[in-house]
Structure formats: C-alpha cells, structure tokens
Short mmCIF file of C-alpha atoms in Angstrom, two decimals:
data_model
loop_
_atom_site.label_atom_id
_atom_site.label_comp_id
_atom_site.label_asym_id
_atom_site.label_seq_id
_atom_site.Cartn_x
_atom_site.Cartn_y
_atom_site.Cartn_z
CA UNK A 1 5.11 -13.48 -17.52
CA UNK A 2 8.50 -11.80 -16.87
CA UNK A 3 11.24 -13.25 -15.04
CA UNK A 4 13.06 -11.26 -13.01
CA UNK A 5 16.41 -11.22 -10.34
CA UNK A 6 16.23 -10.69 -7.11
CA UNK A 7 18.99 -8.17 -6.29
CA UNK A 8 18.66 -7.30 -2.57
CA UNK A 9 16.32 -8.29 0.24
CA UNK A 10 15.84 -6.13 3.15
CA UNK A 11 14.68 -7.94 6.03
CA UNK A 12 12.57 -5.48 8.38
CA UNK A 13 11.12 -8.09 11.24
CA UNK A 14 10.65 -11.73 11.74
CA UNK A 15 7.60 -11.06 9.07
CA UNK A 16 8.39 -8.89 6.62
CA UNK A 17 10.60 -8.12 3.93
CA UNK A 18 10.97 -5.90 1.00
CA UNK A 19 12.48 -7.90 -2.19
CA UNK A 20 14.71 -5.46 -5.09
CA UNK A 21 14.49 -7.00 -7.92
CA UNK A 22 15.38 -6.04 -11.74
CA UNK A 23 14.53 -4.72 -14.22
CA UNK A 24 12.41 -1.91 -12.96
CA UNK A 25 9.17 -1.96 -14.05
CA UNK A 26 7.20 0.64 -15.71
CA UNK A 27 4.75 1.27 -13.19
CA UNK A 28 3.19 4.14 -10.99
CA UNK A 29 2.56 4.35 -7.44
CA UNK A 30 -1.08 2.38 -6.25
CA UNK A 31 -0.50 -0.46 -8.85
CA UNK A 32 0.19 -4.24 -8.29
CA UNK A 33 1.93 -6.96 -9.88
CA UNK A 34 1.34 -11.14 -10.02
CA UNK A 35 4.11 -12.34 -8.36
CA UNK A 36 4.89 -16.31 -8.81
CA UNK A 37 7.23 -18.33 -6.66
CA UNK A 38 8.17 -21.13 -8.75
CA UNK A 39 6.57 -24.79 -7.44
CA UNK A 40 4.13 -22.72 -4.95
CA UNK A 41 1.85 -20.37 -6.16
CA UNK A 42 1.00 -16.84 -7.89
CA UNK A 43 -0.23 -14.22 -5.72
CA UNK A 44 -1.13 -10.39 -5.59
CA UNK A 45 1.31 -7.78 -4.49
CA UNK A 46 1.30 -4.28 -4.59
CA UNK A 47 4.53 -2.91 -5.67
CA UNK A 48 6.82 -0.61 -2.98
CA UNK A 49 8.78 1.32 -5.56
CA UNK A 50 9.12 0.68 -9.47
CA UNK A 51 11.80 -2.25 -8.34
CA UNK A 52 10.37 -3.55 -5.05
CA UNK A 53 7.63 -5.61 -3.50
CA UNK A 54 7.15 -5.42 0.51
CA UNK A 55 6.01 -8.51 2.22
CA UNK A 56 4.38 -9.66 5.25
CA UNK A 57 4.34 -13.27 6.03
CA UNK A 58 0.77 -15.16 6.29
CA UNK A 59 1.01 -17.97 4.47
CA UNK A 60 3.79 -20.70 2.20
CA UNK A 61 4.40 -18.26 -0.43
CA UNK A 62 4.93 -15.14 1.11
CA UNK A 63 6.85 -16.96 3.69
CA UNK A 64 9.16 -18.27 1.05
CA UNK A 65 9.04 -14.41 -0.29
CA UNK A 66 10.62 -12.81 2.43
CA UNK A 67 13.10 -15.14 2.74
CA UNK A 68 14.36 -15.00 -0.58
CA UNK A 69 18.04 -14.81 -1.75
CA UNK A 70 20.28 -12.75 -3.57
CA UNK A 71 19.50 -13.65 -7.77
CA UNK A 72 16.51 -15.51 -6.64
CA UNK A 73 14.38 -16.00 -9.65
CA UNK A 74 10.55 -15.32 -9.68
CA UNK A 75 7.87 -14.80 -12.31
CA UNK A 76 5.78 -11.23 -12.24
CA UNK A 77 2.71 -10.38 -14.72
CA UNK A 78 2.19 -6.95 -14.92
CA UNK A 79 1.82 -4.05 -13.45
CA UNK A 80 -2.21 -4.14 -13.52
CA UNK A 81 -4.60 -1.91 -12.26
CA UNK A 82 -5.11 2.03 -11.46
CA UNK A 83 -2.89 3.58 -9.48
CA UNK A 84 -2.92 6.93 -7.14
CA UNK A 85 -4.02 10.48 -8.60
CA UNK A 86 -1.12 12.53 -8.15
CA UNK A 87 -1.57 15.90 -5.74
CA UNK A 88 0.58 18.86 -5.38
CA UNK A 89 -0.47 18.53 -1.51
CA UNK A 90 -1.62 15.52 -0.23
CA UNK A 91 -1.87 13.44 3.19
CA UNK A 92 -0.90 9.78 3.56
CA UNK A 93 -2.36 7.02 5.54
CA UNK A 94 -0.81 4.02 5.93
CA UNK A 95 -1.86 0.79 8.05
CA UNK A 96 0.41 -1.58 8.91
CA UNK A 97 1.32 -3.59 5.43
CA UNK A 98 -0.50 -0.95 3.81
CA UNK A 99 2.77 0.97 3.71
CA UNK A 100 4.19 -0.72 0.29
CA UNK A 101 1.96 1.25 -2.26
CA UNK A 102 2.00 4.40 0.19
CA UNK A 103 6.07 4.07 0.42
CA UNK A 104 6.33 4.30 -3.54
CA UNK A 105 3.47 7.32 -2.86
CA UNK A 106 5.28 9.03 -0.71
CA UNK A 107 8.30 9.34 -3.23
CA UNK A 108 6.94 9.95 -6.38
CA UNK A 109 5.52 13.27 -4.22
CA UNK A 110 8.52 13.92 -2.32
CA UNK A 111 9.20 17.50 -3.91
CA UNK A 112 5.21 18.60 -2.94
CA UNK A 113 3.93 19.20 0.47
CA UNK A 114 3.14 15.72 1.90
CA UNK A 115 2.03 14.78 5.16
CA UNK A 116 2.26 10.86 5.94
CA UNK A 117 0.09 9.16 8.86
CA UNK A 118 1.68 5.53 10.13
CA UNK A 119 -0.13 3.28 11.87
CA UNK A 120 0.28 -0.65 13.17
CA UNK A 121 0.04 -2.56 16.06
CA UNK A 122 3.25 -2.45 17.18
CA UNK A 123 6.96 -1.53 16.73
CA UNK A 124 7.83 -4.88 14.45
CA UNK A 125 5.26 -3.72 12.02
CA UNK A 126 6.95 0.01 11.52
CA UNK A 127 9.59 0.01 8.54
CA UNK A 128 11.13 2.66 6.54
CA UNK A 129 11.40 5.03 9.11
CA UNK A 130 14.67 6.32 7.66
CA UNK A 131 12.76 7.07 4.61
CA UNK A 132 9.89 9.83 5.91
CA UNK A 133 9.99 13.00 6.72
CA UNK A 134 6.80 14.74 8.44
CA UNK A 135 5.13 11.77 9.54
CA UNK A 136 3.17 10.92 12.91
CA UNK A 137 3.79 7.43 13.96
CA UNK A 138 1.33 5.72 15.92
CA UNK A 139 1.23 2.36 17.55
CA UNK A 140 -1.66 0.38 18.91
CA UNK A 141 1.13 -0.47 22.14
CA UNK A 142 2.49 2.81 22.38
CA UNK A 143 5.68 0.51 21.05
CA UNK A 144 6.59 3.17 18.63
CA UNK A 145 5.59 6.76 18.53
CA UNK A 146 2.00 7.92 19.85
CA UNK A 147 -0.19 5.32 21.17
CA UNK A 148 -3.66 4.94 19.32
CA UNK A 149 -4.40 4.36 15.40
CA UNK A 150 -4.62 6.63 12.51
CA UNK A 151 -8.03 8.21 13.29
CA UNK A 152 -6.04 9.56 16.47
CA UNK A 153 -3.75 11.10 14.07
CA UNK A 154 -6.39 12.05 11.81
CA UNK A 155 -7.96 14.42 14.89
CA UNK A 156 -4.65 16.09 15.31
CA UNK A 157 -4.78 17.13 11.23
CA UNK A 158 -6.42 20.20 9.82
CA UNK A 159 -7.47 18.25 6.64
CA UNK A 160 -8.54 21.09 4.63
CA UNK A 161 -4.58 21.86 4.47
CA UNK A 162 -4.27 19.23 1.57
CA UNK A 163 -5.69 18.59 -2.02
CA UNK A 164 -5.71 15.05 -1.60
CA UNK A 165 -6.20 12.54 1.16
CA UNK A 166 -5.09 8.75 0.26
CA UNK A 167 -5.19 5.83 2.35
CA UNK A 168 -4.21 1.74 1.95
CA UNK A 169 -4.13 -0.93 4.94
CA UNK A 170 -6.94 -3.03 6.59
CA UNK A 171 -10.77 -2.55 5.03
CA UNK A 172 -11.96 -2.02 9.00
CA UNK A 173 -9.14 1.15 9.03
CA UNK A 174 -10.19 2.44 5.77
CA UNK A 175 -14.07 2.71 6.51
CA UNK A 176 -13.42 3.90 9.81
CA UNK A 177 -11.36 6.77 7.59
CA UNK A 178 -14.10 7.68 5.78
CA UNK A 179 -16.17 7.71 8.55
CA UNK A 180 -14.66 9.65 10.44
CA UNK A 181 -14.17 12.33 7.18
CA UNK A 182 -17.91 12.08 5.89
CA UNK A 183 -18.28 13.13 9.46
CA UNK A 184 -15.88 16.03 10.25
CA UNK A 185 -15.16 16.84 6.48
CA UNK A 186 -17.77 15.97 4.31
CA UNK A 187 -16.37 18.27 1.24
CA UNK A 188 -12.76 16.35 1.10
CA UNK A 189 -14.73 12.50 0.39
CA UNK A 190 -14.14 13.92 -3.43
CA UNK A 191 -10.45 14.28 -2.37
CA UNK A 192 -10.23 10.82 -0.82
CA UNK A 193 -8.74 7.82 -2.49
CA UNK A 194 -8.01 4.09 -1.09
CA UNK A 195 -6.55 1.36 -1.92
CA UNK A 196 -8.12 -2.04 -1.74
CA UNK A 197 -6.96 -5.33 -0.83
CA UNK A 198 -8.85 -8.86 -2.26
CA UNK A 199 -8.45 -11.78 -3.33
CA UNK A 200 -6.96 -11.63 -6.90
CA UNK A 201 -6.37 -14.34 -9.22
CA UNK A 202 -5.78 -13.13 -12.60
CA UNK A 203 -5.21 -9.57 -12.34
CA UNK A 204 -7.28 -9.04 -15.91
CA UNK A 205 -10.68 -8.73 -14.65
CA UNK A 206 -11.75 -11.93 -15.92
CA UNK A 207 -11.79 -14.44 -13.35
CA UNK A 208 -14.44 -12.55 -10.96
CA UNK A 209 -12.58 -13.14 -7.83
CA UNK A 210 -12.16 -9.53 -7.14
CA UNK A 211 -15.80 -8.15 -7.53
CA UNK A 212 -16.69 -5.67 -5.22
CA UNK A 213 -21.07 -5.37 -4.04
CA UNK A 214 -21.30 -2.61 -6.23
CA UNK A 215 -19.78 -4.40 -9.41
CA UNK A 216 -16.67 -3.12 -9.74
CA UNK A 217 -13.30 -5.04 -10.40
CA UNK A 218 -10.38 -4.53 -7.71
CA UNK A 219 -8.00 -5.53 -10.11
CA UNK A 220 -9.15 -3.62 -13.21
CA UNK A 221 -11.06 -0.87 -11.72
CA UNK A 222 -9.40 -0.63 -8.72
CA UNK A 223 -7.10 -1.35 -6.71
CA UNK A 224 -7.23 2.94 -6.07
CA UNK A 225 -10.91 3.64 -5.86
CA UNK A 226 -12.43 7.31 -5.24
CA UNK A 227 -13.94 7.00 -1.99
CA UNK A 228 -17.62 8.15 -4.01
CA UNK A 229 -17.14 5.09 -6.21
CA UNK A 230 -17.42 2.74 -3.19
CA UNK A 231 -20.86 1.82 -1.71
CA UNK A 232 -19.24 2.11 2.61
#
C-alpha cells in the first residue's frame, strides 16, 4: 500500500466529489485502485484520471471521501485490473457515477474522433461538463439536457460511424445497451466494451468476491470486459 496526499477536492453536488491526489499513478483509463480511509475501511474505486478518484456518497467511507481535505492522507493498492482498448474512433456511454473511468476515457482519446453519451437522473448527478466536447446530455427529469436515458441517445447515433463503442454505469443500463445493439447492430457487440461494477475486496483475484456466473474475475479479468465475454 501507497500513501498518498490529497491535493485538491472538487466538490460537484451534495454527493459527489472528485479527490487529486499525488503522485500520479501509472495507470490507464478502465482501471481501479483500493482506496483505504484510515480507521474505516478499504474499498474499490475506479480511477477518474491518472491522479483522481470521483466519488458518490452511499455509505461511511465514501462519505468521509468526498469530504476530504486539502493533504488528507489515504492508503491506495494498485492500479489492478484491465483497462479500455484504445480506438481511433470510438463512442462513450456514461451513467451517472459511471462517468469516472469514462472521464479519464474520454481524455486519453481526446485527439481521435470521440462521441460521448451522458446520462443520470438528474442535474446534481451531471459533472464535468466543462470538460466535453460533442456530447448529448440526457436526464431522466429533463433537469439537464434531453429528457430520457442513454438508449434515447443511442437511437439518435449512427453506430456504425465508430470503431469502438464503450460503456460504464448501472448493470440494468449496460444490458439494456447491449440489448438494444445485439438488436439494431448485431456486427458492433465485437466492438463493445463495459465496465463492471462489484463487490471487490482484494483486488488480486483471490478472495472470490468478484466472480462473475460465467467464472470470470471483475477485478483480474475485468473490470473492462468484451461484451462476447459476458454471458447477458
């Protein structure tokens, strides 16, 4: 374990923050990192840019996260796991929270053609919006942007247009995803990749936590699966 500084906290809404932190970590876009607040616990987070985790409040810890201070100190393990395949083209899809690993995404492409789709429920769950270009916002309220969800957005995309297609936020929003491209696509599942959320306690693949029906580890084999490597 690594201890790092906090060096800036960005407070977006009442529940959720994105934490700076140094020294930057060797990482690539899709991966996670163990992050332990001292006298609470060690939990799962996936990482917003190589010196940044994004945060959404649900329980003590992550509560305690996003309202960290200035040279806070917390303990990080990693980063573990496979990350995004990159794409000279590609389309984004982000879900609410989902937006951390998509955010770092989204920059490590910047210089290709890249399309982002935002969903969330409402307007206090939309952050970064200073930081996109060619993005469709959508809102469950009509709060922000269009009102509807990604698959709204998803009918107003010609899909063959990009090389790859990758997605991260809620397991219901991803399946309805590949639904909806097994239906109106089949050819571009190949060219689909998500980005899985579970319960993770060790990050190493030992522990089992993280098993998936069809075998596979979220933290080792995962947490970006091909869409044809999961069993939806």
């Amino acid at each position: 374990m690594t201890v790092i500084e906090v060096t800036q906290v960005k407070r977006h809404s009442k529940k959720i923050s994105t934490i700076y932190f140094k020294p930057k970590l060797r990482s690539f876009p899709g991966q996670f990192v163990m992050v332990n607040v001292f006298d609470l616990e060690e939990i799962p987070l996936s990482l917003s840019s190589d010196c940044s985790i994004t945060v959404k409040a649900v329980g003590e810890t992550t509560n305690a996260l996003i309202r960290a201070k200035k040279k806070f100190k917390l303990g990080i393990r990693g980063p573990f796991g496979r990350p995004f395949t990159p794409a000279n083209s590609a389309l984004l899809i982000a879900g609410g929270i989902g937006i951390a690993p998509i955010r770092y995404l989204y920059h490590y492409l910047k210089n290709n053609k890249v399309k982002l789709i935002y969903g969330a429920r409402s307007s206090d769950e939309v952050i970064f919006t200073d930081e996109f270009e060619n993005v469709l916002y959508l809102t469950e309220d009509g709060s922000f942007g269009l009102r509807g969800d990604v698959i709204d957005g998803l009918k107003m995309i010609d899909l063959t247009e990009y090389g790859k297609i990758y997605a991260c936020g809620s397991e219901n929003m991803l399946k309805s995803i590949y639904k909806f491209i097994k239906e109106i696509a089949p050819k571009k599942i190949k060219d689909l990749e998500f980005s899985l959320e579970r319960y993770i306690k060790c990050g190493i693949g030992v522990c089992g936590s993280c098993i998936l029906n069809n075998g596979l580890r979220v933290c080792t084999d995962g947490p970006v699966f091909k869409a044809t490597e999961l069993d939806w």
